Short mmCIF file of C-alpha atoms in Angstrom, two decimals:
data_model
loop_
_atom_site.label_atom_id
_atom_site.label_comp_id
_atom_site.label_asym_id
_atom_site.label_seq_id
_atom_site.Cartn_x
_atom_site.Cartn_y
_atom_site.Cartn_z
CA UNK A 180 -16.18 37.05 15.64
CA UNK A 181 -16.17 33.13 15.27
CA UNK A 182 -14.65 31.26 18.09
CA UNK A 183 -13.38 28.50 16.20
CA UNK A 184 -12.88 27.84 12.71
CA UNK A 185 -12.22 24.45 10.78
CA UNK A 186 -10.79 23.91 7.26
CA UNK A 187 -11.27 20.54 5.63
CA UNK A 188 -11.48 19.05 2.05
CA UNK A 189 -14.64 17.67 0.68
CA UNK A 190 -15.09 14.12 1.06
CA UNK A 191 -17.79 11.63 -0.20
CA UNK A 192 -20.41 11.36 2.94
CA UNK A 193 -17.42 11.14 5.21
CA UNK A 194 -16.58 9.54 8.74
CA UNK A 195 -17.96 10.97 12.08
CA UNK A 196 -15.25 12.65 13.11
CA UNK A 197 -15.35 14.79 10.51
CA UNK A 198 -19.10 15.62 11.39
CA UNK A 199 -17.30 15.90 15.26
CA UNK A 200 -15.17 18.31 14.14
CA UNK A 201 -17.99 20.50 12.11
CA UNK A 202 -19.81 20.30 15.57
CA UNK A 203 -17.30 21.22 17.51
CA UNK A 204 -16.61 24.94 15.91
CA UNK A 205 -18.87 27.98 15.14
CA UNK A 206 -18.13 27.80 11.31
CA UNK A 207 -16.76 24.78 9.35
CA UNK A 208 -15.07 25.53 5.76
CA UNK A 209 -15.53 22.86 3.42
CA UNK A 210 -12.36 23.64 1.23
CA UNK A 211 -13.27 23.10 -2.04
CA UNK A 212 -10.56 25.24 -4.18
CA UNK A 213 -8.03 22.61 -4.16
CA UNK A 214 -6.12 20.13 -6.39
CA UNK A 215 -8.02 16.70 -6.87
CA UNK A 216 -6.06 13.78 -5.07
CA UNK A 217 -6.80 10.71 -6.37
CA UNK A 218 -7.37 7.41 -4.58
CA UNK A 219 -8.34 9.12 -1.54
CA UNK A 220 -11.79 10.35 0.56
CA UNK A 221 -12.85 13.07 -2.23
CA UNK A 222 -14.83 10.47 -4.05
CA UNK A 223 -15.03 7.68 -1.81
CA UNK A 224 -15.87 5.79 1.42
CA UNK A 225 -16.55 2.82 3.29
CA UNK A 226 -19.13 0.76 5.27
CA UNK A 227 -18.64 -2.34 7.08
CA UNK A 228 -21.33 -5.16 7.58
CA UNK A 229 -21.56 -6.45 10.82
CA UNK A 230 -18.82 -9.30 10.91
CA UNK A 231 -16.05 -6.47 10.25
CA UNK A 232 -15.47 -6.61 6.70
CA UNK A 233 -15.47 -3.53 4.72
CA UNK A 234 -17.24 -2.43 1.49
CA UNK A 235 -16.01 0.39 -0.66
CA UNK A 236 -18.30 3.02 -2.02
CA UNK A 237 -16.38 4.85 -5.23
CA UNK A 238 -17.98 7.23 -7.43
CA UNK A 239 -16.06 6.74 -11.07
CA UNK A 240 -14.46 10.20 -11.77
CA UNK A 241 -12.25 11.23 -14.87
CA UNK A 242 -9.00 12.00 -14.01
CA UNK A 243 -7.42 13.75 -16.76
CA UNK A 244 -4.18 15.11 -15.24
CA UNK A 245 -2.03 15.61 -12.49
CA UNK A 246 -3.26 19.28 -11.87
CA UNK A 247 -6.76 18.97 -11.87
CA UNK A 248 -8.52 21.31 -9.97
CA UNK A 249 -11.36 19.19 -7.39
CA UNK A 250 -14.01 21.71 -8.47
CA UNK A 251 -13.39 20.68 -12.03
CA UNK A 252 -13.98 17.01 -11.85
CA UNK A 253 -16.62 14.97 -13.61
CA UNK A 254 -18.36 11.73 -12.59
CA UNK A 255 -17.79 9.37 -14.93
CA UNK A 256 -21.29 7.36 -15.35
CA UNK A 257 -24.15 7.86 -13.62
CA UNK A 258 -24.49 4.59 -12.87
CA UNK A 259 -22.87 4.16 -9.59
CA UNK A 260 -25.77 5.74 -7.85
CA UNK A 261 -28.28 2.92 -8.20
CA UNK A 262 -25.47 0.67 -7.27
CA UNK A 263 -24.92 2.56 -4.06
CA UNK A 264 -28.37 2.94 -2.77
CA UNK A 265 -28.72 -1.08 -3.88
CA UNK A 266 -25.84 -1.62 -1.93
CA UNK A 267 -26.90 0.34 1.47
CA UNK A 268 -30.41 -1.24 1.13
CA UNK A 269 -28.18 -4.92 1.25
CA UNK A 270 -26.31 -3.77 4.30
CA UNK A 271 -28.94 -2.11 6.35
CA UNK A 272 -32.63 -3.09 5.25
CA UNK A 273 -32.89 -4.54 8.49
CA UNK A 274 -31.76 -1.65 10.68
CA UNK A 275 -34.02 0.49 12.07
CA UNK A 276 -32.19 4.03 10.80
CA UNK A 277 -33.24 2.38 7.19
CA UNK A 278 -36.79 1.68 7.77
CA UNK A 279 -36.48 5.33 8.99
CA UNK A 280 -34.56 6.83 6.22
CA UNK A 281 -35.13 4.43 3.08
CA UNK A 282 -37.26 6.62 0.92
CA UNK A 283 -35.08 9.69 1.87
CA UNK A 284 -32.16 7.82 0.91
CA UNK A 285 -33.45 6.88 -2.51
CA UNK A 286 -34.25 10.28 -3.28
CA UNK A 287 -31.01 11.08 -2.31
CA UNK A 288 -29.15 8.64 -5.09
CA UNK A 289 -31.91 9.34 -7.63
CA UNK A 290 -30.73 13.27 -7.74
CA UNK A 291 -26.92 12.21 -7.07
CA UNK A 292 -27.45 10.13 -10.56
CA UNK A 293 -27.81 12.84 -12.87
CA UNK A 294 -25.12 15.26 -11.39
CA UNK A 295 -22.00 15.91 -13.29
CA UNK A 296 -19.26 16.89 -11.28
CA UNK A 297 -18.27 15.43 -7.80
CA UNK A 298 -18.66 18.71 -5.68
CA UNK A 299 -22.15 18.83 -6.26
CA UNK A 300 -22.29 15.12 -4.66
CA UNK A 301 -20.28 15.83 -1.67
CA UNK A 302 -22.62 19.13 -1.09
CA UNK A 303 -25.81 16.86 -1.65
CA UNK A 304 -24.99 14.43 0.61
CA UNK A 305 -22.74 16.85 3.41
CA UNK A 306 -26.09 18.59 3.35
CA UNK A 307 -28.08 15.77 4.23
CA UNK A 308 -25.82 14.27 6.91
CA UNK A 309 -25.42 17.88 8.58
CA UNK A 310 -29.59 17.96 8.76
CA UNK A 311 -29.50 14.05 10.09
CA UNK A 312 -27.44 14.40 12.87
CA UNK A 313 -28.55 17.91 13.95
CA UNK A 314 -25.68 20.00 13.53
CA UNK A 315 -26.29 23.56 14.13
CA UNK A 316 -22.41 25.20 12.89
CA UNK A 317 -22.16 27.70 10.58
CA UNK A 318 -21.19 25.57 6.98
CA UNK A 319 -19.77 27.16 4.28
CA UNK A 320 -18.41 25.76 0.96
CA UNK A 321 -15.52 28.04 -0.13
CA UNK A 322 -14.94 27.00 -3.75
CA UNK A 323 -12.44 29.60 -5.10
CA UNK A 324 -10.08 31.35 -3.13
CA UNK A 325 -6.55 33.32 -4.61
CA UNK A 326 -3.23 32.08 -4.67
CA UNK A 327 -0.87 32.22 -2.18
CA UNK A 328 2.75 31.73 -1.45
CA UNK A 329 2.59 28.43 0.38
CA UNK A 330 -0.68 26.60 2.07
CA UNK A 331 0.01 27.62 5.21
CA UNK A 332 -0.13 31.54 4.05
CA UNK A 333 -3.78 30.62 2.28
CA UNK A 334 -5.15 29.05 5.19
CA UNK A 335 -3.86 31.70 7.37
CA UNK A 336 -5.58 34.09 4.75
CA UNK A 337 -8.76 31.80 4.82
CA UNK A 338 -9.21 32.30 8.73
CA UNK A 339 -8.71 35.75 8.90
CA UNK A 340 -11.20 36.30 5.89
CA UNK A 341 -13.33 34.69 9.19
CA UNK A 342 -11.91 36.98 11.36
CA UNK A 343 -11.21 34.09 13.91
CA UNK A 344 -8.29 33.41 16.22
CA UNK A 345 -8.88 30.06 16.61
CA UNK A 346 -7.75 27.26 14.25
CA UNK A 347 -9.09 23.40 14.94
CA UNK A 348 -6.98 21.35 13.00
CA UNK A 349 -7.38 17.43 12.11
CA UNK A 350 -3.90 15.84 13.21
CA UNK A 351 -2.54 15.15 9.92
CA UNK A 352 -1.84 18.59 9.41
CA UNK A 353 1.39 18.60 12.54
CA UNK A 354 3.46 17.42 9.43
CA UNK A 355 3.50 20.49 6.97
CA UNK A 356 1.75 23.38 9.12
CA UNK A 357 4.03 26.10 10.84
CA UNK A 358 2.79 27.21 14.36
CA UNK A 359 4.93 29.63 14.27
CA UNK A 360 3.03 31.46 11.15
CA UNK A 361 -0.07 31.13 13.00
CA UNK A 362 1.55 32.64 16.37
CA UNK A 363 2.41 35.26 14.05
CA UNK A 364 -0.85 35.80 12.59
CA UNK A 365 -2.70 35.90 16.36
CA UNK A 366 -4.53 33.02 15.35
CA UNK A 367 -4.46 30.05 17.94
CA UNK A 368 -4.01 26.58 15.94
CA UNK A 369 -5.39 23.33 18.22
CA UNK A 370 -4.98 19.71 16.85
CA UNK A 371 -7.84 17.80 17.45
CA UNK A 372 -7.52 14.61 19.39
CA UNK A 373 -10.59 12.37 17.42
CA UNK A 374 -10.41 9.49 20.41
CA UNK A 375 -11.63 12.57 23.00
CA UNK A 376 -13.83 14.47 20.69
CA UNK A 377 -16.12 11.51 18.94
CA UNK A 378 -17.42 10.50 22.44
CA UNK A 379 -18.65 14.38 22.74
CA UNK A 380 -20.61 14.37 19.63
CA UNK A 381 -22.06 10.62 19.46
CA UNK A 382 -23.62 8.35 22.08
CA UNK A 383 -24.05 4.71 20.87
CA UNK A 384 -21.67 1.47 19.67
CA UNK A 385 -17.92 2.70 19.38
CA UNK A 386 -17.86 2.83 15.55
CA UNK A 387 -14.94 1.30 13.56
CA UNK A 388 -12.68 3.59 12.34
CA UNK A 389 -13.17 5.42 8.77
CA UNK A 390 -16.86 3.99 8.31
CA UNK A 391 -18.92 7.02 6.65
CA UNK A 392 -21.36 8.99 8.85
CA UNK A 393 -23.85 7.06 6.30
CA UNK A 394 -23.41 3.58 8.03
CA UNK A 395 -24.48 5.10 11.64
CA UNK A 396 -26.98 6.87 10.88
CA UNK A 397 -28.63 3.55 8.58
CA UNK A 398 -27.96 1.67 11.51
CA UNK A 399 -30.31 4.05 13.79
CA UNK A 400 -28.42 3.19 17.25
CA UNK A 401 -26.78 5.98 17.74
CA UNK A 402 -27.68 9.46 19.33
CA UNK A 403 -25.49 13.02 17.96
CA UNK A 404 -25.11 15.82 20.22
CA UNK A 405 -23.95 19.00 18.42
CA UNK A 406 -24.81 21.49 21.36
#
């Protein structure tokens, strides 16, 4: 039986405590059988040079409607590849994580480029990150799932489908989950607190908040710990 069990959406090589949270459970669900939202982490993310000042990553998608389904949706070009790796190589050419990591990386964009849909990114380069900073949990990519009443009932569903009773939750989620559905379900649901739990899983410079696992491991001062 898993200890503990995460949920979370796929996001475009996402911040570190999402990668804190994947280390801190047996098995981590990337939830892919969900709407699309749009302006938000599914397709994007951000690095920061070293004066503080933020750089946006996007991948062009086609949003056609309202209702579309995250597993369903295109990249628009293939051109934003090349302008990412470009863009990385600007930002961290002098860092020792890209001396490390350059050729890697290029591979990396040069396979992204001639992918169609955006879950097929997000696996690419979740599966990369997860082998960078050595993280040993159980990762599985759930990308249909039935219906169900409300989202708490097809989480619950999700977890016991795990056979877990215990829930790690990002913080967000206090505003539309129902403990008492998962007191009723046996299943134990914890909040994570991200200030306590980065420290655990990375040693180095405190990072600035939302920059994508991508920018600390470029850098190559910082140390993960997923034991």
């Amino acid at each position: 039986m898993p200890n503990r069990v995460a949920v979370i959406q796929s996001n475009y090589i996402p911040w570190a405590g999402y990668f804190a949270v994947m280390a801190a459970v047996d098995v981590f669900v990337v939830y892919e059988c969900v709407q699309y939202t749009k302006n938000d982490w599914r397709n994007r993310n951000q690095i920061q040079s070293d004066d503080g000042t933020p750089t946006w990553l996007t991948i062009p998608v086609r949003h056609l409607n309202l209702e579309q389904a995250f597993m369903d949706t295109r990249i628009a070009s293939g051109n934003w590849a090349m302008k990412h790796y470009n863009t990385l190589r600007h930002h961290f050419s002098r860092k020792p994580g890209w001396r490390a990591r350059d050729a890697e990386i290029l591979a990396l964009y040069e396979q992204a480029r001639n992918m169609d849909f955006l879950h097929e990114v997000n696996r690419l380069f979740m599966d990369w990150a997860i082998e960078a900073t050595g993280i040993q949990s159980k990762v599985v990519y759930l990308s249909a799932y039935p219906e169900h009443p409300s989202p708490t009932a097809r989480l619950i569903s999700i977890l016991k489908d795990f056979d877990t009773r215990h829930y790690l939750s990002g913080p967000a989620a206090k505003d539309y989950l129902d403990p008492r559905a998962f007191d009723a379900a046996g299943i134990e649901l914890e909040y994570v607190n991200y200030d306590e739990l980065i420290p655990k899983f990375l040693t180095g410079p405190k990072p600035a908040g939302n920059t994508s696992i991508m920018q600390l491991i470029l850098e190559g001062n910082y140390e993960f710990r997923c034991d």
